[in-house]
Coordinates of C-alpha atoms in Angstrom, one line a residue:
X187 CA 0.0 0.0 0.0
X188 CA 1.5 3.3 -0.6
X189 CA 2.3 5.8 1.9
X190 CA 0.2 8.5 2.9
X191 CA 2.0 11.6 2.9
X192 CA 1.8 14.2 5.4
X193 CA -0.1 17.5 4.3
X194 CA 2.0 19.9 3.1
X195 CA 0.6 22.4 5.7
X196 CA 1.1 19.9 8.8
X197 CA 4.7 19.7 8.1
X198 CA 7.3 20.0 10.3
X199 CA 9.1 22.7 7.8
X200 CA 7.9 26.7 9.3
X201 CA 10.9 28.4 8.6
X202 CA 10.5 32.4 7.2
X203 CA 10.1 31.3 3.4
X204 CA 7.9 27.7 4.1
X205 CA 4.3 28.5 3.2
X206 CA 3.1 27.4 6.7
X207 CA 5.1 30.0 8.3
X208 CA 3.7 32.7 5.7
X209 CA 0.3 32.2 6.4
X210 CA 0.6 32.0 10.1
X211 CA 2.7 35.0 10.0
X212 CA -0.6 36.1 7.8
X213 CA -3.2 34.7 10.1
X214 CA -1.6 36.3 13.2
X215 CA -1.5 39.8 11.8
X216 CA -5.4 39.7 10.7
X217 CA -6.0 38.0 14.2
X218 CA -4.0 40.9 15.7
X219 CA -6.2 43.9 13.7
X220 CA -9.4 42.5 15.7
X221 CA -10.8 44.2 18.5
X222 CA -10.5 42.2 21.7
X223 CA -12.8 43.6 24.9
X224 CA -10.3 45.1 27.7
X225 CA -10.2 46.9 30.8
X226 CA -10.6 50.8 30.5
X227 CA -10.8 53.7 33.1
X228 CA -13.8 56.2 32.7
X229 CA -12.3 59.7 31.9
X230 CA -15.8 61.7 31.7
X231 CA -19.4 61.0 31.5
X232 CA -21.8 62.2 29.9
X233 CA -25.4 61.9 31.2
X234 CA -28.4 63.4 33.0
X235 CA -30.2 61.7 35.8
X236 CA -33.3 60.2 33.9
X237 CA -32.4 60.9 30.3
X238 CA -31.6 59.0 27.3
X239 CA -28.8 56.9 28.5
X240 CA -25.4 58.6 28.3
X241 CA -22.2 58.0 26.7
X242 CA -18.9 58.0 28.4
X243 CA -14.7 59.1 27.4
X244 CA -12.5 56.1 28.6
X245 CA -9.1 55.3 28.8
X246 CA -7.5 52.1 27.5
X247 CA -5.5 50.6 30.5
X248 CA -3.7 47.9 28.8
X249 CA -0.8 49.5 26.7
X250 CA 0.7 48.4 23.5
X251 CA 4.7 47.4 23.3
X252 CA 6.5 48.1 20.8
X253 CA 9.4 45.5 19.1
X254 CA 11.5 46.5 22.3
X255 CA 8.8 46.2 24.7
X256 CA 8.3 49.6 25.5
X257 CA 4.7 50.7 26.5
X258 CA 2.8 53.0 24.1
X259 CA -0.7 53.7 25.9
X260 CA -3.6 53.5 23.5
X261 CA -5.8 57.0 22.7
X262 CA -8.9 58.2 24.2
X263 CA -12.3 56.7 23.3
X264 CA -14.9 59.0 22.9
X265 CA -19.1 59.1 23.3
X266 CA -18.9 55.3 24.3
X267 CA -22.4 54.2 24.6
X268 CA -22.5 52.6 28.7
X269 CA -24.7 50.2 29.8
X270 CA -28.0 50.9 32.0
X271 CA -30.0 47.8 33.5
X272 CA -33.3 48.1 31.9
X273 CA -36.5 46.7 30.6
X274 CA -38.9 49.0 28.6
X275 CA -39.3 51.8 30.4
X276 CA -38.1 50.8 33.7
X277 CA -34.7 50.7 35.1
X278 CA -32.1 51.1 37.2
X279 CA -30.3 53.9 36.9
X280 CA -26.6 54.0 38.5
X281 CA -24.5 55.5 35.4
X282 CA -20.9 55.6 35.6
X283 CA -18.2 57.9 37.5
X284 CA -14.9 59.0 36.5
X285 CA -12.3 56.8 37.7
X286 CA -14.6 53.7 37.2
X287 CA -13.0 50.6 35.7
X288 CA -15.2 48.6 33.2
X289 CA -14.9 46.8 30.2
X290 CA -15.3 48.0 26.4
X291 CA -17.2 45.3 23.9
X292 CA -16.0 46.3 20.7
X293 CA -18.5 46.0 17.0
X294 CA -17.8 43.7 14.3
X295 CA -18.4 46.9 11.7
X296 CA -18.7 50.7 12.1
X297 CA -22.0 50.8 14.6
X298 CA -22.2 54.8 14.3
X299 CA -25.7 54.9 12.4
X300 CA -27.6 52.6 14.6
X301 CA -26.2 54.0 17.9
X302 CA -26.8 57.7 16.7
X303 CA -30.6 57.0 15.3
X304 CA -31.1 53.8 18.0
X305 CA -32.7 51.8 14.8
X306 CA -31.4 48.9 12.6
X307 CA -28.8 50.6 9.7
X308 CA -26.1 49.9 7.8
X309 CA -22.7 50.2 8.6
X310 CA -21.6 53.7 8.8
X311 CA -18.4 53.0 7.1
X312 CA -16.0 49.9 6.4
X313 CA -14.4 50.1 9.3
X314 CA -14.2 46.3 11.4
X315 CA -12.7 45.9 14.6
X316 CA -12.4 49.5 15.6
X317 CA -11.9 50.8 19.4
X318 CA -14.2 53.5 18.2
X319 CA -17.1 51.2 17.8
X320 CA -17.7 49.6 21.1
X321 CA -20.0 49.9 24.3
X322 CA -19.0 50.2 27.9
X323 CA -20.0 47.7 30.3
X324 CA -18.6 48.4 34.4
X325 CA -17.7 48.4 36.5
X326 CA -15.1 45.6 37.6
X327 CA -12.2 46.3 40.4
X328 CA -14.2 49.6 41.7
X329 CA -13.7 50.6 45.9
X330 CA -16.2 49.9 48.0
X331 CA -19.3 51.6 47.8
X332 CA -20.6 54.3 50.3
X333 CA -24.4 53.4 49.3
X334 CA -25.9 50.5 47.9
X335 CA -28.5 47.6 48.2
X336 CA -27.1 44.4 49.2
X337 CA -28.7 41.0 49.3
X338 CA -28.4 38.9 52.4
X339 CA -29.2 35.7 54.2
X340 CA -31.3 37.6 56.1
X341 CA -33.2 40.1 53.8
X342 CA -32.3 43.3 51.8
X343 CA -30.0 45.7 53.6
X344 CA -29.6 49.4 51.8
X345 CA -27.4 51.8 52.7
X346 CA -27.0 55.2 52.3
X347 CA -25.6 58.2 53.9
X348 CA -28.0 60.6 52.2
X349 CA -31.8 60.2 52.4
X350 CA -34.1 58.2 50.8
X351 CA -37.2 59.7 48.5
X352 CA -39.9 57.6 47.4
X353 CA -42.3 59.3 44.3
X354 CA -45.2 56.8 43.7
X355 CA -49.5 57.3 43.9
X356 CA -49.6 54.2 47.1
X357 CA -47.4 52.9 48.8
X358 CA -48.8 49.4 51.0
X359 CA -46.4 47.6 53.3
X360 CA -47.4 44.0 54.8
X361 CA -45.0 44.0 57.8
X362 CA -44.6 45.7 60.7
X363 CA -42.8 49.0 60.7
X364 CA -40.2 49.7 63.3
X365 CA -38.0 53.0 63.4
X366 CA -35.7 55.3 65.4
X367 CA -36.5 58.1 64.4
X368 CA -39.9 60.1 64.0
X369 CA -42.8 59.7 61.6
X370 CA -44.8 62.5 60.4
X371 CA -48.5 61.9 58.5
X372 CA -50.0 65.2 57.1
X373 CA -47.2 67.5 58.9
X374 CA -48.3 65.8 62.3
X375 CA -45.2 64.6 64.0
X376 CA -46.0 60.7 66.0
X377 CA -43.6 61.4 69.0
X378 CA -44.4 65.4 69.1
X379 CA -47.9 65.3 68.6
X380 CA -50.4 66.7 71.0
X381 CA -54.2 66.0 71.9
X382 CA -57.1 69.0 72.4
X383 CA -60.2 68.5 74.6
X384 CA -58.3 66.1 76.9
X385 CA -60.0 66.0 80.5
X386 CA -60.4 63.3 83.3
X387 CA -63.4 60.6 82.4
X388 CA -64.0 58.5 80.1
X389 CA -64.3 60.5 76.9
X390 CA -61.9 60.3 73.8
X391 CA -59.7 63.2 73.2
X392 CA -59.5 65.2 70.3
X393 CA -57.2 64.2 66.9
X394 CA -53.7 64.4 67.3
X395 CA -52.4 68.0 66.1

């Protein structure tokens, strides 16, 4: 039986001028020229606090090396579109601060049309693979957070050191209601409050005021 030959492309032979070693030199440089998500530090943001959903400037942290490994940091990216948890027309709105380190996703083409009119479009140029076409998703090694809501074993704990405002037409709580402070209904303080018409007998005393 004769011998099968090895493929010409499995063979051991990858020197400079083999044809292996030109196409993988080929196959790396294409593979090289595609935009890989990374790690990036938010420069500025660009948002109000119930708005269309911002955009945000961020900063490449992982630099590029030159052939003798010296670092060359990568430019800005501009009016990054950021992510915002949210379904229809509710959400959760905790948009991005400088300093914050998230990650970019970066576009297969040139997304510029359908991120400026929010609709289906075609590409915007031939561009593949670019920086400039990406979306920002954070954040990821951030400090500790002065507020927040935090799952427990026990329940929900939220923290804050401001205050906490609630805008809604009824608001019914099943559970008892325990608090340090005060509690005012209608400008009438629970702890302050005083009674009119109060006298000795059995008769009920005025409303509180």
């Amino acid at each position: 039986m004769p011998t099968t030959a090895t493929p010409y492309l499995l063979r051991s032979n990858t020197g400079k001028n083999s044809l292996k070693g030109a196409l993988d030199s080929l196959i790396a440089s294409h593979i090289n020229q595609l935009g890989p998500s990374m790690l990036v530090q938010v420069e500025a943001v660009t948002a109000s606090a119930a708005s269309l959903t911002g955009k945000v400037t961020v900063r490449p942290m992982v630099q590029q090396q030159d052939a003798l490994s010296r670092p060359l940091p990568h430019d800005i990216i501009h009016n990054v579109p950021y992510l915002r948890i949210q379904g229809g027309s509710s959400a959760l709105i905790i948009d991005p601060k400088p300093g914050d380190i998230g990650f970019i996703i970066i576009s297969g083409r040139d997304h510029t049309h359908a991120v400026t009119t929010r609709k289906p479009a075609p590409p915007a140029s031939f561009r593949q693979f670019s920086m400039q076409d990406c979306v920002y998703v954070g954040g990821f090694l951030n400090n500790g957070p002065d507020q927040f809501i935090q799952a427990t074993d026990h329940g929900w704990r939220i923290v804050t050191p401001g205050s906490v405002t609630i805008e809604a037409s009824h608001i019914e709580a099943n559970c008892d209601i325990t608090t340090s402070g005060d509690v005012r209904a209608g400008g009438i303080s629970l702890k302050q409050h005083v009674h009119g018409g109060v006298q000795t007998g059995a008769g009920a005393s005025a409303p509180p005021q």
